[in-house]
XYZ file of C-alpha atoms in Angstrom:
512
model
C -42.373 14.677 -24.655
C -39.434 17.006 -26.777
C -36.382 14.463 -27.051
C -33.528 16.544 -28.796
C -32.225 12.611 -30.182
C -29.704 14.703 -32.422
C -27.662 15.484 -29.499
C -27.561 11.527 -28.118
C -24.145 10.017 -28.058
C -23.406 7.095 -30.476
C -23.078 4.775 -27.394
C -26.452 5.893 -26.182
C -28.072 5.198 -29.354
C -27.188 2.061 -30.206
C -27.761 0.863 -25.922
C -31.406 2.454 -26.767
C -32.014 0.779 -29.937
C -31.217 -2.675 -28.423
C -32.919 -2.702 -25.018
C -36.944 -3.125 -24.271
C -39.322 -1.843 -21.046
C -39.220 -4.487 -18.582
C -35.560 -5.760 -19.578
C -32.879 -6.649 -16.814
C -30.294 -4.446 -18.464
C -26.264 -5.354 -17.527
C -23.303 -4.440 -18.090
C -22.444 -8.232 -18.885
C -25.309 -8.213 -21.532
C -24.343 -5.128 -22.829
C -20.630 -5.454 -23.529
C -21.356 -9.232 -25.264
C -24.088 -8.429 -27.438
C -23.013 -4.950 -28.629
C -19.042 -5.459 -28.368
C -19.151 -2.511 -25.940
C -15.664 -2.136 -23.724
C -16.339 -2.056 -20.096
C -15.349 1.864 -20.345
C -17.876 2.545 -22.664
C -20.753 0.794 -21.267
C -20.221 2.480 -18.014
C -20.563 5.646 -19.632
C -23.613 5.005 -21.765
C -25.281 4.090 -18.446
C -23.785 6.966 -16.904
C -24.711 9.447 -19.516
C -28.914 7.586 -20.131
C -29.278 7.542 -15.974
C -28.504 11.477 -16.001
C -31.148 12.093 -18.705
C -33.739 9.727 -16.792
C -33.942 7.312 -19.801
C -32.614 4.410 -17.339
C -33.310 3.980 -14.022
C -30.926 1.572 -11.639
C -33.237 -1.477 -10.194
C -30.665 -3.480 -8.443
C -27.358 -3.141 -7.051
C -25.474 -6.497 -5.223
C -22.094 -6.561 -3.850
C -19.615 -9.300 -3.962
C -16.675 -10.685 -2.696
C -14.789 -12.779 -4.235
C -10.941 -14.431 -3.980
C -8.349 -15.517 -6.963
C -5.294 -17.028 -6.590
C -2.328 -15.501 -7.546
C 1.228 -16.890 -8.557
C 2.275 -17.716 -5.058
C -1.395 -19.315 -4.027
C -0.749 -21.497 -7.597
C 3.097 -22.026 -6.287
C 1.964 -23.420 -3.239
C -0.928 -25.418 -4.002
C 1.791 -27.116 -6.374
C 4.682 -27.156 -3.865
C 2.391 -26.937 -0.342
C 2.100 -24.441 1.530
C 5.795 -23.290 3.958
C 3.713 -24.697 7.455
C 3.262 -28.006 5.113
C 6.777 -28.353 3.828
C 8.116 -27.625 7.139
C 5.859 -30.302 8.681
C 6.821 -32.463 6.022
C 10.600 -31.830 6.035
C 10.637 -32.175 10.020
C 8.881 -35.668 9.781
C 11.036 -37.269 7.418
C 14.828 -35.736 8.555
C 14.263 -34.781 12.029
C 15.000 -31.920 14.073
C 16.617 -28.626 12.178
C 17.038 -25.058 12.951
C 15.187 -21.928 11.302
C 18.168 -21.101 9.168
C 18.700 -25.178 8.325
C 15.084 -25.312 7.562
C 14.923 -21.879 5.220
C 18.063 -23.511 3.029
C 16.724 -26.897 3.025
C 13.477 -25.793 1.555
C 14.507 -23.064 -0.323
C 12.348 -20.445 1.586
C 12.730 -16.521 2.683
C 13.489 -16.546 6.740
C 10.215 -14.350 7.531
C 8.326 -17.444 5.704
C 10.127 -19.972 7.815
C 9.408 -17.864 11.000
C 5.593 -17.156 10.176
C 4.762 -20.843 9.092
C 6.991 -22.304 12.275
C 5.236 -19.781 14.793
C 2.107 -20.926 13.472
C 2.736 -24.677 13.727
C 4.148 -24.319 17.294
C 1.003 -22.011 18.246
C -0.848 -25.039 17.639
C 1.806 -27.733 19.768
C 2.746 -29.507 16.214
C 6.382 -28.466 16.143
C 8.658 -26.924 19.421
C 11.990 -25.829 19.600
C 13.788 -28.564 21.663
C 17.266 -28.017 24.073
C 19.363 -27.563 21.213
C 17.236 -24.675 19.792
C 15.995 -27.040 17.316
C 12.279 -27.090 15.553
C 10.827 -30.876 15.831
C 7.265 -31.826 15.579
C 5.521 -32.953 18.529
C 2.356 -34.518 16.383
C 1.715 -36.556 13.534
C -1.180 -33.944 12.412
C -1.227 -31.046 10.818
C -3.589 -28.109 12.010
C -6.619 -27.882 10.763
C -6.389 -24.294 9.899
C -3.343 -25.267 7.844
C -5.088 -28.283 5.960
C -8.130 -25.570 5.355
C -5.643 -23.368 3.637
C -4.373 -26.494 1.417
C -8.222 -27.107 0.737
C -8.683 -23.505 -0.490
C -5.614 -23.545 -2.671
C -7.240 -26.543 -4.661
C -10.802 -24.730 -4.891
C -8.941 -21.730 -5.954
C -7.218 -23.471 -9.202
C -11.322 -23.630 -10.503
C -11.370 -20.117 -10.623
C -12.667 -17.461 -8.850
C -14.189 -18.528 -5.478
C -17.348 -16.351 -4.373
C -16.860 -15.559 -0.225
C -20.696 -16.570 0.129
C -19.836 -20.004 -0.385
C -17.227 -20.511 2.196
C -17.766 -21.956 5.605
C -17.302 -20.096 8.801
C -13.564 -21.762 9.025
C -12.395 -20.804 5.543
C -13.942 -17.404 5.711
C -11.503 -17.295 8.729
C -8.875 -18.814 7.286
C -9.074 -16.928 3.853
C -9.329 -13.392 5.580
C -5.850 -14.004 6.614
C -4.165 -15.270 3.484
C -6.093 -12.937 1.057
C -5.406 -9.085 0.118
C -6.773 -6.419 -1.596
C -3.295 -4.697 -2.374
C 0.418 -5.895 -2.218
C -1.479 -9.524 -3.679
C 1.271 -10.759 -4.972
C 2.947 -11.694 -1.391
C -0.525 -13.520 -0.507
C -2.275 -16.461 -1.897
C -5.394 -14.858 -3.052
C -6.168 -11.767 -4.189
C -9.468 -10.229 -2.830
C -11.693 -8.673 -5.647
C -14.677 -7.047 -4.532
C -17.517 -6.348 -7.389
C -21.173 -4.317 -7.586
C -23.670 -6.013 -10.096
C -26.006 -3.008 -11.194
C -28.925 -3.769 -13.173
C -30.977 -1.207 -15.121
C -34.235 -0.892 -16.704
C -35.450 1.160 -18.990
C -37.893 3.901 -18.249
C -40.849 5.385 -19.971
C -38.924 8.598 -21.083
C -36.251 6.502 -22.512
C -38.915 4.751 -24.347
C -39.773 7.363 -25.675
C -36.316 8.315 -26.781
C -35.856 5.086 -28.037
C -38.812 5.394 -30.498
C -37.948 8.998 -31.445
C -34.537 7.488 -32.021
C -36.184 5.401 -34.392
C -38.483 7.509 -36.095
C -35.447 10.208 -36.999
C -33.390 7.029 -38.426
C -30.315 7.094 -36.076
C -28.506 4.232 -35.554
C -25.401 5.412 -33.421
C -23.091 4.709 -36.576
C -23.261 7.902 -37.973
C -19.800 9.564 -38.573
C -18.349 12.011 -36.150
C -15.167 12.781 -37.744
C -13.748 12.635 -41.384
C -10.454 10.656 -41.843
C -8.139 10.374 -44.527
C -8.851 6.806 -44.626
C -12.658 7.788 -45.352
C -11.415 10.204 -48.103
C -9.003 8.118 -50.002
C -11.942 5.174 -49.700
C -14.788 7.397 -50.495
C -17.008 6.027 -47.518
C -17.718 9.300 -46.617
C -20.336 9.872 -49.385
C -22.382 6.858 -48.421
C -22.600 7.551 -44.744
C -24.437 10.115 -42.459
C -22.770 12.611 -40.407
C -23.660 13.535 -36.689
C -24.511 17.207 -36.419
C -22.046 20.075 -35.121
C -23.724 21.785 -31.746
C -22.607 24.771 -33.464
C -23.709 26.795 -30.870
C -22.633 24.390 -27.796
C -20.374 26.710 -25.338
C -16.654 26.592 -25.445
C -13.892 25.068 -23.946
C -13.151 26.310 -19.943
C -9.649 27.394 -19.852
C -7.480 25.755 -17.034
C -4.672 27.597 -15.811
C -1.267 25.679 -14.640
C -1.429 25.414 -10.969
C 0.739 23.606 -8.453
C -0.224 20.690 -6.687
C -1.595 21.093 -3.009
C 0.338 18.611 -1.426
C 3.602 19.108 -3.408
C 3.512 22.844 -2.369
C 2.512 21.216 1.768
C 5.663 19.512 1.294
C 7.562 21.994 0.405
C 6.441 24.358 2.915
C 7.227 21.582 5.721
C 10.746 22.022 4.300
C 11.123 25.651 4.153
C 9.908 25.865 7.437
C 12.113 22.866 9.399
C 14.537 24.605 7.610
C 13.912 27.947 8.600
C 14.114 26.364 11.962
C 17.833 25.510 11.820
C 17.602 21.892 10.692
C 19.374 20.220 7.943
C 17.860 18.671 5.046
C 18.768 14.918 4.014
C 17.939 12.439 1.880
C 18.712 8.846 0.476
C 17.753 6.339 -2.320
C 14.381 4.384 -2.743
C 15.803 1.011 -2.671
C 17.932 0.585 0.610
C 19.345 -3.172 1.950
C 18.291 -4.327 4.843
C 21.327 -3.364 6.933
C 20.194 0.282 6.893
C 16.450 -0.595 6.551
C 16.634 -2.893 9.889
C 19.363 -4.033 10.983
C 21.454 -0.953 11.753
C 18.472 0.143 13.948
C 19.072 -2.987 16.342
C 15.889 -4.614 14.352
C 16.708 -8.529 15.011
C 16.677 -10.377 11.380
C 14.597 -13.326 13.033
C 12.493 -11.070 15.177
C 8.429 -10.316 14.957
C 9.402 -6.501 15.227
C 9.926 -6.702 11.439
C 6.852 -7.881 10.602
C 5.144 -4.255 11.123
C 7.299 -3.567 8.120
C 6.399 -5.592 5.209
C 8.860 -4.694 2.805
C 8.880 -4.850 -0.919
C 11.587 -6.748 -2.231
C 13.927 -5.592 -5.140
C 14.001 -8.694 -7.381
C 17.027 -7.562 -9.883
C 19.635 -7.283 -8.361
C 18.539 -9.437 -5.310
C 21.792 -7.859 -3.116
C 23.801 -4.678 -3.071
C 27.279 -5.183 -3.854
C 28.729 -4.620 -0.113
C 27.934 -2.634 3.283
C 29.988 0.075 4.338
C 32.453 -0.896 7.403
C 33.484 -0.711 10.066
C 29.413 0.070 10.388
C 29.165 -3.818 9.545
C 31.188 -5.199 11.466
C 29.963 -3.059 14.502
C 26.472 -3.664 13.881
C 26.449 -7.529 13.524
C 28.816 -7.537 16.711
C 26.152 -5.788 18.467
C 23.623 -7.782 17.445
C 25.609 -10.540 18.328
C 26.642 -9.660 21.945
C 26.490 -5.953 22.411
C 30.086 -5.337 21.039
C 30.912 -2.139 23.386
C 27.317 -0.828 24.069
C 27.034 -2.564 27.422
C 24.172 -4.569 25.843
C 24.175 -8.019 25.676
C 22.825 -8.174 22.028
C 20.216 -10.504 20.474
C 22.172 -13.291 21.017
C 21.775 -14.827 17.680
C 24.763 -15.329 14.581
C 24.191 -12.056 12.373
C 23.064 -12.805 8.581
C 25.866 -11.427 6.208
C 24.159 -12.315 3.051
C 20.388 -11.665 4.348
C 21.736 -7.751 5.969
C 22.611 -7.456 1.635
C 18.911 -8.088 0.398
C 17.462 -4.904 -1.068
C 14.241 -3.337 -0.400
C 12.245 -0.550 -1.237
C 12.254 1.905 2.075
C 10.014 0.959 4.205
C 10.679 3.814 6.862
C 12.417 7.233 6.735
C 14.344 6.106 9.841
C 16.885 4.500 7.573
C 18.158 8.333 6.862
C 18.657 8.976 10.330
C 20.754 5.663 10.219
C 22.946 6.808 7.234
C 22.995 10.402 8.789
C 24.649 9.610 12.348
C 27.687 8.190 10.495
C 28.162 11.995 8.913
C 26.706 14.113 11.800
C 28.031 17.243 13.588
C 27.742 17.359 17.116
C 25.282 19.155 18.209
C 23.086 18.671 15.329
C 19.512 18.736 14.138
C 18.408 16.659 10.722
C 16.091 16.331 9.351
C 14.566 14.721 6.115
C 10.890 14.191 3.794
C 11.030 10.279 2.716
C 8.681 8.205 0.412
C 8.357 5.081 2.097
C 6.778 1.474 0.515
C 5.162 -1.164 2.929
C 2.224 -3.046 2.451
C -0.750 -1.599 4.128
C -4.646 -2.201 3.789
C -5.747 1.349 1.792
C -8.254 3.374 3.571
C -9.047 7.135 5.068
C -6.068 6.938 7.115
C -3.347 4.383 5.736
C -1.390 3.876 2.446
C 0.718 1.677 0.594
C 3.340 4.144 -0.202
C 3.250 7.229 2.134
C 5.519 9.983 3.637
C 7.414 10.739 6.408
C 9.141 13.515 8.092
C 12.250 11.963 9.602
C 14.249 13.809 11.576
C 17.312 13.836 14.596
C 18.752 15.907 17.058
C 22.435 15.569 18.672
C 23.686 16.713 21.683
C 24.743 15.983 25.027
C 22.013 18.477 26.926
C 19.036 16.735 24.760
C 16.209 14.712 26.835
C 12.741 13.885 26.637
C 11.692 17.059 27.572
C 13.463 18.451 23.999
C 11.526 15.515 22.501
C 8.123 16.407 23.430
C 8.562 20.130 22.503
C 9.367 19.164 18.976
C 6.666 16.783 18.787
C 4.167 19.275 20.251
C 5.746 21.755 17.648
C 5.031 19.267 14.615
C 1.604 18.567 15.633
C 0.309 22.098 16.330
C 2.365 24.352 14.043
C 2.969 22.016 11.185
C -0.444 19.593 11.083
C -2.461 22.431 12.796
C -3.880 19.870 15.321
C -5.661 21.777 17.986
C -5.989 18.484 20.783
C -2.542 16.499 20.892
C -1.953 13.826 23.296
C 1.368 11.400 23.684
C 1.273 7.268 24.434
C 3.593 4.967 25.147
C 5.089 3.183 22.281
C 7.746 0.016 21.541
C 10.518 0.156 18.609
C 13.780 -1.717 19.023
C 15.502 1.120 18.178
C 14.455 3.748 20.817
C 14.107 3.948 24.433
C 11.605 5.288 25.842
C 9.016 5.454 22.761
C 6.396 7.481 22.002
C 3.552 7.995 19.619
C 2.343 11.088 19.295
C -1.785 11.462 18.416
C -3.978 14.171 16.971
C -7.666 14.586 16.946
C -9.129 15.459 13.500
C -12.496 16.946 13.431
C -14.087 13.869 11.357
C -11.748 11.111 11.750
C -11.412 11.278 15.674
C -8.030 10.317 17.136
C -5.174 8.792 15.291
C -1.570 8.260 15.187
C 0.817 10.691 13.948
C 3.969 8.910 14.349
C 6.157 7.801 16.588
C 9.435 8.989 18.542
C 11.677 8.680 20.827
C 15.512 8.536 22.131
C 18.129 5.766 20.261
C 19.270 3.115 22.365
C 22.991 3.150 22.602
C 22.654 -0.119 20.356
C 22.219 1.819 17.537
C 24.103 4.741 18.215
C 27.515 3.650 19.211
C 27.845 1.495 16.364
C 27.373 4.092 14.355
C 30.002 6.614 15.515
C 27.860 8.510 18.072
C 28.299 8.609 21.947
C 26.126 11.170 23.017
C 21.756 11.011 23.036
C 20.223 11.243 19.700
C 16.521 12.094 19.688
C 14.636 10.529 16.850
C 10.864 11.173 15.297
C 9.466 9.716 12.135
C 5.815 11.356 11.728
C 3.321 10.643 8.959
C 3.570 13.687 6.876
C 0.330 12.531 4.971
C -1.640 12.331 7.915
C -0.370 16.175 8.883
C -1.543 17.275 5.379
C -5.056 15.859 6.006
C -5.452 18.362 9.086
C -3.378 21.006 6.953
C -5.350 20.598 4.066
C -8.881 19.891 5.804
C -9.535 16.660 4.280
C -10.784 13.580 5.440
C -8.793 10.512 3.618
C -5.519 10.199 2.539
C -6.558 9.432 -0.932
C -7.258 12.772 -1.572
C -4.048 13.941 -1.786
C -3.096 11.256 -4.661
C -6.698 11.279 -5.642
C -7.393 10.795 -9.710
C -9.915 13.502 -9.963
C -7.710 16.275 -11.359
C -10.967 18.701 -10.668
C -10.242 18.438 -7.077
C -6.121 19.294 -8.040
C -7.530 22.359 -10.243
C -9.982 23.749 -7.809
C -7.791 23.083 -4.016
C -5.523 25.629 -3.187
C -2.274 24.380 -1.033
C -0.353 26.885 1.208
């Protein structure tokens, strides 16, 4: 066999000289014995496999769970459910806000933990709307969480070592992305074992015969010249006949082009564009949209909180007072409201906006009637990343205000978005639920590979949303996933391809 050993990379040479026929070769042993970095080891494996010198022998997938900082804190202080149970046992009945203040917990944490305890019959609200205990023992699931937290102190936990109950519980408290807000982080590992082929053994012998060690110089540095070390070493040969580098012209990102195309199209239809900051407060992100502060509807908007500063300085008036009264008793909207005491501290809490509708809420305070507005908003939300979901994403958000607009008008707009902007051929509407619109609609489109998926939600804003913000006419609203529209328009099958680190795909794909 004719082997060109002089063109082997030093990483390949050193690895070939180190291994033998019949030996199981793993990244762990190569990194430890040859002092390779992970990237260097993987690159050497890739090159040698491509040349046929190594072959993959086995591949094992493992799932592990690693304790997060939050998990360590909960192991020391107890989980919210444990702390609430212990506090109620020792101090008697308390309201949920009182529990949050006494235990220094977020109100969302108290609501979620209390719901878990109530579902198991351990706690309940009494006639005074205060939480109290009904049983003297914590539910099995809460105790299981405590056991897992203790195990996590000893290092990563193998999924294969967990009992059926522990696996079920772990699936609820572990996340791949956004794990900082969960007790455990999910780690997926792939253990590969390689073996040297006969061709690889021949290459090894050729390398040894040619006296190539992998320590040859690839370039001359100023330090080498100063010390004179270049005189005693050997150099790698230069490939004078190697092809020149490919010339790559500059090109716009296809998805960036698509976003601009959408903006131009909507502007051409007479819509005015609005925009706003990425950092918002709970008032505009949820309260102004009649989303109750203590309601499970907030669970679908798992926001990223801003650490510093935690709160904004103030909320604009009269919007704050009018929205607060609407939540408490309905204000002048004809509604009874949500019937709770509006938390003026919580409403100033700063978050990364979780939905584009926050821009519509801002716009209604200054909108012209009749009028139509749109925005392309980048939003942030905890989510499991897959072909149709991302942890941060773009929405095209918009409102149409006027005395004559109605549901039929809205359906026409959604059809236009689905067909003309997304390029879908099959569209359907299904009933939806949002706290800020009635009626509420979800528009679905059919992708040739992914099948049916939700494009976004829409509806007509409730009076509890519009009147406190100074609007007394019907307002159509929609928030559509523009990333998903781009899938159809650009002919892709996975949202992650829009943000791929593979620069080659950006160089070769053309967007509108």
